[in-house]
Coordinates of N, CA and C in Angstrom, one line a residue:
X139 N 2.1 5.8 -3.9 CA 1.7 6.1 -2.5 C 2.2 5.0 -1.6
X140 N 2.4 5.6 -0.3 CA 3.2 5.0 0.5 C 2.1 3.6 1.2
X141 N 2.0 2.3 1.2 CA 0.8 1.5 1.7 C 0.9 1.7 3.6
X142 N -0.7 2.0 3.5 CA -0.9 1.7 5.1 C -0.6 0.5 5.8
X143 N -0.5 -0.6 5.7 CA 0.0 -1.6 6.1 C 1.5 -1.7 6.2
X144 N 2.1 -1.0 5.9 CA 3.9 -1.1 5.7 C 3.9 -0.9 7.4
X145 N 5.0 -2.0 7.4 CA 6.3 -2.1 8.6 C 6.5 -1.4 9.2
X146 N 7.0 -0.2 10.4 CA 7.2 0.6 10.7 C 8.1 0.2 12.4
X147 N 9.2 0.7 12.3 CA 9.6 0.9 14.0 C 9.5 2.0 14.7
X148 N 9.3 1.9 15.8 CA 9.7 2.6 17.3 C 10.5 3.2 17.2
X149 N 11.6 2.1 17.2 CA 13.0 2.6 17.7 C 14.2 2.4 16.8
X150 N 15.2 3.5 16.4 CA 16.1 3.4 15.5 C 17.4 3.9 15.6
X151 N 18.2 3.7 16.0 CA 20.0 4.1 16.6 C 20.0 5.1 15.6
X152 N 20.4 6.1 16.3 CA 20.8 7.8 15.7 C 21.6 7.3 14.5
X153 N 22.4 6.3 14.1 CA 23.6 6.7 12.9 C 22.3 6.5 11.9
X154 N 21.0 5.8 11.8 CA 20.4 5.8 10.9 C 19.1 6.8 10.7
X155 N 19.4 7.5 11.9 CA 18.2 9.0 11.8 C 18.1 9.6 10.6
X156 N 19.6 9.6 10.1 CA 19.0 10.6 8.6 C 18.5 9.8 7.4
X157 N 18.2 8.4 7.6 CA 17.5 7.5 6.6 C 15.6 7.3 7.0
X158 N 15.8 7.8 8.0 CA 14.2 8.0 8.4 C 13.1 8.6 7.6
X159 N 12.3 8.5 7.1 CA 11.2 8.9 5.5 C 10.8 10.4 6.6
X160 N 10.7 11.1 5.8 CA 9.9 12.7 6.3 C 9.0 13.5 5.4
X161 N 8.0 13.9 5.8 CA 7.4 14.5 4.7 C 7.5 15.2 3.8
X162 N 7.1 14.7 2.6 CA 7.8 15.5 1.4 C 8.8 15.0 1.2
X163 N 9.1 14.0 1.3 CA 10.6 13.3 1.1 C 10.2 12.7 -0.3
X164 N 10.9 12.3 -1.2 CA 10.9 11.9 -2.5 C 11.4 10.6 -2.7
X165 N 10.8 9.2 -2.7 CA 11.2 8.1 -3.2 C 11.6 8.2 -4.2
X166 N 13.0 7.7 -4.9 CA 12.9 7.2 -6.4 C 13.4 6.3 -6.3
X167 N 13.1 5.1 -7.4 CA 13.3 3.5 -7.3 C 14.2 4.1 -8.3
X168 N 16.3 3.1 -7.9 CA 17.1 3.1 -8.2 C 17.3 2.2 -10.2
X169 N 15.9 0.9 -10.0 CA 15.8 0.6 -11.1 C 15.3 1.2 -12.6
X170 N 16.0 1.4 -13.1 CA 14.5 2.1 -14.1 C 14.1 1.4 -15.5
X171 N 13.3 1.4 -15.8 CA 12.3 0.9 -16.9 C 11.5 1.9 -17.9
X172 N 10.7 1.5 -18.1 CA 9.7 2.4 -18.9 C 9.0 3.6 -18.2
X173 N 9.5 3.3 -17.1 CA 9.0 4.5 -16.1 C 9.7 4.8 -15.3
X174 N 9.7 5.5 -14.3 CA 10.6 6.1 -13.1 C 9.7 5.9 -11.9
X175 N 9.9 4.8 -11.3 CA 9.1 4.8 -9.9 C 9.5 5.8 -8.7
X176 N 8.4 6.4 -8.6 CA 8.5 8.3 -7.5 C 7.1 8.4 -6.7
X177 N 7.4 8.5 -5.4 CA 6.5 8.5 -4.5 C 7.1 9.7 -3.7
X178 N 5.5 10.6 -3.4 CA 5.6 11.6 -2.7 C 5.6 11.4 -1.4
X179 N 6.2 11.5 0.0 CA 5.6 10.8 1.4 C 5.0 11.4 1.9
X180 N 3.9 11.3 2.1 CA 2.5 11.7 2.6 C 2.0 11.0 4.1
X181 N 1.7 11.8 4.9 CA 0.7 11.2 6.1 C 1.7 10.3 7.0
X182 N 2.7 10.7 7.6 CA 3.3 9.5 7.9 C 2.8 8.9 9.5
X183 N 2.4 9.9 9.9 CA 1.3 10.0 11.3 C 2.1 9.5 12.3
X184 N 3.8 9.4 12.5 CA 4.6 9.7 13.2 C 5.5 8.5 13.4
X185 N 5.2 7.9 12.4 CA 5.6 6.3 12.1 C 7.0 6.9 11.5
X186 N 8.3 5.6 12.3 CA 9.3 5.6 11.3 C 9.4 4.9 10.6
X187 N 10.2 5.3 9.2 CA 10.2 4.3 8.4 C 11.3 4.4 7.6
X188 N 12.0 3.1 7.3 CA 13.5 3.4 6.8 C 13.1 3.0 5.1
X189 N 13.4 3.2 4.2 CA 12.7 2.5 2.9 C 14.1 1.6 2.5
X190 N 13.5 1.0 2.0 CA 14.5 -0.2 1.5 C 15.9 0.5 0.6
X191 N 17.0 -0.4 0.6 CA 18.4 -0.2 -0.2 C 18.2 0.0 -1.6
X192 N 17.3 -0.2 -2.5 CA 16.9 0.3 -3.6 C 15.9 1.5 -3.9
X193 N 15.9 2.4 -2.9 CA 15.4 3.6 -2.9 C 16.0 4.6 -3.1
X194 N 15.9 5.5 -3.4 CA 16.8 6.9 -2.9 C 15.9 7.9 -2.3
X195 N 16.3 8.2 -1.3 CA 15.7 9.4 -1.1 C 16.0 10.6 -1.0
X196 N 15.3 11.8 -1.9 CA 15.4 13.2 -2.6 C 14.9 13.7 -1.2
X197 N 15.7 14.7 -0.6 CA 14.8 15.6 0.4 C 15.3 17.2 -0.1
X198 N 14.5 17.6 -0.8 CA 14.1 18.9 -1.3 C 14.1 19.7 -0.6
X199 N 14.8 21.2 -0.3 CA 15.1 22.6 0.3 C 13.4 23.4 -0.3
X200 N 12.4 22.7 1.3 CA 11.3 23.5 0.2 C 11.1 25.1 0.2
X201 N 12.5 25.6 1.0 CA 12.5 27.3 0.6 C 12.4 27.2 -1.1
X202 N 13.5 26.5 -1.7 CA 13.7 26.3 -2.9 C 12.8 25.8 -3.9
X203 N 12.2 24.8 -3.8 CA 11.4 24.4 -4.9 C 10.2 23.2 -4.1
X204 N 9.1 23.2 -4.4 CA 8.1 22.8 -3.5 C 8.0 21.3 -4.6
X205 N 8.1 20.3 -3.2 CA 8.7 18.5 -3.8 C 7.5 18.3 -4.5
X206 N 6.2 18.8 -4.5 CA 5.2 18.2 -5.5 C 5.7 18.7 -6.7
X207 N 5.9 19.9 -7.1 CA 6.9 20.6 -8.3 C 8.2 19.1 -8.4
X208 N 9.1 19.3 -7.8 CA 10.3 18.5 -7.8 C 9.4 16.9 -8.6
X209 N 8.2 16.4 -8.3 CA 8.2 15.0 -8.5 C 7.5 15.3 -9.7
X210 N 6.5 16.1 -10.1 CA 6.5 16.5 -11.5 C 7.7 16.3 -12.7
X211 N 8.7 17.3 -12.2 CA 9.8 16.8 -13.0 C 10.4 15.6 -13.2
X212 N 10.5 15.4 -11.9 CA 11.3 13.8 -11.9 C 10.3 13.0 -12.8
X213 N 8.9 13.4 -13.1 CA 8.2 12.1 -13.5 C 8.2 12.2 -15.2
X214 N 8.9 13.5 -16.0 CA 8.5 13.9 -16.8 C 9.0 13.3 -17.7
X215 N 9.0 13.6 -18.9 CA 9.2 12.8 -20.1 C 11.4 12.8 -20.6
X216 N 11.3 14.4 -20.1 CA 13.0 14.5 -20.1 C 13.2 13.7 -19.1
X217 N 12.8 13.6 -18.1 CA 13.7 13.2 -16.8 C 14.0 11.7 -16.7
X218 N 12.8 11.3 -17.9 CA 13.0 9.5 -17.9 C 13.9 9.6 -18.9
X219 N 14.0 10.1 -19.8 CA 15.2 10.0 -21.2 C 16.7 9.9 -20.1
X220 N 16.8 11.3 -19.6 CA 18.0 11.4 -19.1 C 18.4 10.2 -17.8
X221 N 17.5 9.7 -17.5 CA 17.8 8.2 -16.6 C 18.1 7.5 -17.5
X222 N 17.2 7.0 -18.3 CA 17.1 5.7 -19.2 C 18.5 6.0 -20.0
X223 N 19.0 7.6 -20.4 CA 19.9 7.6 -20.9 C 21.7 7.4 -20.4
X224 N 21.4 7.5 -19.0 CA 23.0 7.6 -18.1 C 22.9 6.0 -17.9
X225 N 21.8 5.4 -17.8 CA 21.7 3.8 -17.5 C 21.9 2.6 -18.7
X226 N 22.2 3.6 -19.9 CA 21.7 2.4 -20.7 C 22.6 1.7 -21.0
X227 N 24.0 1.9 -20.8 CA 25.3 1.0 -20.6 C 25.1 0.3 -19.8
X228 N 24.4 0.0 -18.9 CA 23.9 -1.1 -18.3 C 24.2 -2.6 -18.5
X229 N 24.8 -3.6 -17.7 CA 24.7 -4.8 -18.5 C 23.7 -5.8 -18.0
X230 N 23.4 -5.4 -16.1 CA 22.5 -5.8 -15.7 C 21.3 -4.9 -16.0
X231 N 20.4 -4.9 -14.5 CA 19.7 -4.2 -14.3 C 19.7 -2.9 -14.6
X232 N 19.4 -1.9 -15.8 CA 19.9 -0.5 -15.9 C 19.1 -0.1 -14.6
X233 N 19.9 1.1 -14.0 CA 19.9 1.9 -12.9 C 20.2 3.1 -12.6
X234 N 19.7 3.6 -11.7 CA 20.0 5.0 -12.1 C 21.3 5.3 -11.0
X235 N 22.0 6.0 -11.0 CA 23.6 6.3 -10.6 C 23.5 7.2 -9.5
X236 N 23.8 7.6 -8.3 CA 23.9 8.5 -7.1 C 24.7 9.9 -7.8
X237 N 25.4 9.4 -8.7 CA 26.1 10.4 -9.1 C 25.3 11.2 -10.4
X238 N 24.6 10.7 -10.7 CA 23.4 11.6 -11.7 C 22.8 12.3 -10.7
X239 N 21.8 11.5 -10.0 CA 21.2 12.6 -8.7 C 21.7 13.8 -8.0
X240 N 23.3 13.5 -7.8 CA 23.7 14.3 -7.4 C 24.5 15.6 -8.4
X241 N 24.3 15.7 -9.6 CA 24.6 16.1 -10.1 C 23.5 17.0 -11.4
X242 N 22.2 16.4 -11.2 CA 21.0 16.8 -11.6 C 20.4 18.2 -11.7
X243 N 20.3 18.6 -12.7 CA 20.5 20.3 -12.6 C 18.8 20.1 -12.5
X244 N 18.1 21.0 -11.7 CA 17.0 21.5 -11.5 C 16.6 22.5 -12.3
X245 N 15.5 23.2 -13.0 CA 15.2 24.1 -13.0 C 14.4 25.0 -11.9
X246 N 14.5 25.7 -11.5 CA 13.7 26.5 -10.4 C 13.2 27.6 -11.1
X247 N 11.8 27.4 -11.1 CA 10.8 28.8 -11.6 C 9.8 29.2 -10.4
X248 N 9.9 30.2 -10.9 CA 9.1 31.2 -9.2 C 8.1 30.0 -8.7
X249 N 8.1 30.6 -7.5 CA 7.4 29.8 -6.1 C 5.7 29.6 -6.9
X250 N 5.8 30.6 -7.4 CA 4.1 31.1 -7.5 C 3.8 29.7 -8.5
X251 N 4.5 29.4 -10.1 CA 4.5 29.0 -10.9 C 4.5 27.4 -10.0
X252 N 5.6 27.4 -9.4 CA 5.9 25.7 -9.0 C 4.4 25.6 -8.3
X253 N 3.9 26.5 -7.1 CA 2.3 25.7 -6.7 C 1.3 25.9 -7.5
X254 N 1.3 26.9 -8.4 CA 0.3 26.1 -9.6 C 0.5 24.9 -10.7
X255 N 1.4 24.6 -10.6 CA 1.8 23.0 -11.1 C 1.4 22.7 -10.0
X256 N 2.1 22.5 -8.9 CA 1.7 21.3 -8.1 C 0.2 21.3 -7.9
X257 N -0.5 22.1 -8.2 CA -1.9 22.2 -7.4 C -2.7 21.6 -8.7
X258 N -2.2 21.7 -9.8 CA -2.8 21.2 -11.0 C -2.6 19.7 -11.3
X259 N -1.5 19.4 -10.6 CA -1.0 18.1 -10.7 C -2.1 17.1 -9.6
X260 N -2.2 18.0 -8.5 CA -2.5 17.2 -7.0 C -3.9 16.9 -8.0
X261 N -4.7 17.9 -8.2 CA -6.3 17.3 -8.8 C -6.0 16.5 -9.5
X262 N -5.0 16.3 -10.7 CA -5.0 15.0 -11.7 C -5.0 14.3 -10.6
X263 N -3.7 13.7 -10.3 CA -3.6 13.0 -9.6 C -4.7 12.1 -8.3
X264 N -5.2 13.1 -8.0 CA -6.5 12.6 -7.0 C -7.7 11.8 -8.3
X265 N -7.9 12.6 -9.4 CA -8.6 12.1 -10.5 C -8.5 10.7 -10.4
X266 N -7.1 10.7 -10.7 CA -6.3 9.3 -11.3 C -7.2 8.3 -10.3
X267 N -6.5 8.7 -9.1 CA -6.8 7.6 -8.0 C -8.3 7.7 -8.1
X268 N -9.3 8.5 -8.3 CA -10.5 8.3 -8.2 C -11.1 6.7 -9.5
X269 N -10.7 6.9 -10.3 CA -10.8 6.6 -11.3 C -10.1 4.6 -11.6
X270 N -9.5 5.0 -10.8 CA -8.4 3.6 -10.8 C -9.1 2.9 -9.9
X271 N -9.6 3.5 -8.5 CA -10.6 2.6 -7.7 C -12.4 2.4 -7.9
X272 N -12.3 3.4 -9.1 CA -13.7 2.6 -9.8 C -13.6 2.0 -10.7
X273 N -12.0 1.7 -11.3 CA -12.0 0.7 -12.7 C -11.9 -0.6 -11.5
X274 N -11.3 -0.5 -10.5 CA -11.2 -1.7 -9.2 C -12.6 -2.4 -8.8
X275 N -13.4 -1.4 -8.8 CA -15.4 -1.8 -8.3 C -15.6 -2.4 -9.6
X276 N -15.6 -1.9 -10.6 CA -16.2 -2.6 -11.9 C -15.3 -4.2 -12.2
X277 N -14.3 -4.1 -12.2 CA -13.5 -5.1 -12.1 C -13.9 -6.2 -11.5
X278 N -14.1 -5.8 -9.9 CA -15.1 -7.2 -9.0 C -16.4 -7.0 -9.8
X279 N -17.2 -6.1 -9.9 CA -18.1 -6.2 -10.6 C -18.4 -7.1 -11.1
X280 N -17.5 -7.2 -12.4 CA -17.3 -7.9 -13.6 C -17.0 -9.5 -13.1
X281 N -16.0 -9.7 -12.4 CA -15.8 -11.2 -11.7 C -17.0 -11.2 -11.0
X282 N -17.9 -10.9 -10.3 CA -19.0 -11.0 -9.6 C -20.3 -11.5 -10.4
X283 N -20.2 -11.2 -11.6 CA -21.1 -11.6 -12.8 C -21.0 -13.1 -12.8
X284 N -19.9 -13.3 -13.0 CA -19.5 -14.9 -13.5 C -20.0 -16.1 -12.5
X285 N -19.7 -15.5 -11.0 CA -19.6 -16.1 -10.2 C -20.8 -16.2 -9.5
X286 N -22.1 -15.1 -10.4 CA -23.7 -15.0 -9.8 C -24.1 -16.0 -11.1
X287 N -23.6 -16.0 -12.2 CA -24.1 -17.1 -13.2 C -23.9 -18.6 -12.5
X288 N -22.4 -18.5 -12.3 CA -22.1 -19.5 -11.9 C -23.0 -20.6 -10.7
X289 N -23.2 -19.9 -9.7 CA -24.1 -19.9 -8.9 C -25.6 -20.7 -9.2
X290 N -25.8 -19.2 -10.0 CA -27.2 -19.7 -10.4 C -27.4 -21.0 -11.0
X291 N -26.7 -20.9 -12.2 CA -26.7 -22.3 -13.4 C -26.2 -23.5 -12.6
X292 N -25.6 -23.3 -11.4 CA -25.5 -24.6 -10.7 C -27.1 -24.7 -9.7
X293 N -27.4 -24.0 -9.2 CA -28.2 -24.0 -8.5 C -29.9 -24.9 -9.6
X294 N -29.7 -24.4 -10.4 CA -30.9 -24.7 -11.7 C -30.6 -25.9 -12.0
X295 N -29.4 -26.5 -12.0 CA -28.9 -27.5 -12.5 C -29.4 -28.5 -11.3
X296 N -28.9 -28.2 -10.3 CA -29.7 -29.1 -9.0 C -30.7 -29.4 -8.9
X297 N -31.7 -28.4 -9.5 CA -33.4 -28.4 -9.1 C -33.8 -29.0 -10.1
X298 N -33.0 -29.3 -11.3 CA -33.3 -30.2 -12.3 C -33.3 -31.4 -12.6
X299 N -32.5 -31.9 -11.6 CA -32.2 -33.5 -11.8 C -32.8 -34.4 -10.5

């Protein structure tokens, strides 16, 4: 997810209009690892935003294929093979190539099919996040314990001497 706090301009000279984030646009981080870093763009509430030189951005024909569908794939188990695999000659950083993207065969299955994935996806997904910001609360929680002992046992320790 894209953070609320991010940077944003005003004003941006036309040659770089078509680098401008738009909804439904599709981050993918050019590095790859054990995963494939992919952000959907969501909410942009009229803010521009250019994303950094190690991005790419997918902007999806959503006559064609609906980009929550599209980031499904991207996120999937083939789609990391087939990066990890065009990258792995790598000597630095493995990376993923403009010319894979650009050459990336899609599947397209009926409209109907792609928004019931994506709609099955969006609930995990919302799960996830539900879930991740109460392992966050328990977390302080848990440091909050230490730091009410801590407290205390000094506090007792004062009244004692």
């Amino acid at each position: 997810e894209i953070d609320d706090e991010l940077f944003y301009l005003d004003c941006i000279e036309e040659k770089y209009s078509n680098l401008i984030l738009q909804e439904n646009d599709i981050l993918l981080g050019m590095v790859i690892s054990d995963t494939a870093k992919i952000v959907l763009v969501k909410d942009l509430e009229g803010k521009k935003i250019i994303p950094a030189s190690n991005l790419y951005i997918i902007r999806a024909d959503k006559d064609a294929i609906n980009p929550v569908f599209l980031k499904v794939l991207l996120e999937s188990k083939n789609a990391l093979e087939v990066f990890q695999g065009f990258s792995a000659n790598a000597k630095a950083l493995p990376s993923i190539k403009a010319e894979l993207l650009n050459n990336l065969l899609i599947p397209i299955i009926p409209a109907e099919e792609q928004l019931r994935i994506a709609e099955k996806y969006e609930k995990m997904e919302a799960e996830r996040q539900r879930l991740k910001a109460e392992m966050n609360k328990l977390l302080t929680e848990k440091d909050n314990l230490i730091s009410d002992f801590e407290a205390q046992n000094y506090i007792s320790s004062v009244k004692t001497h």
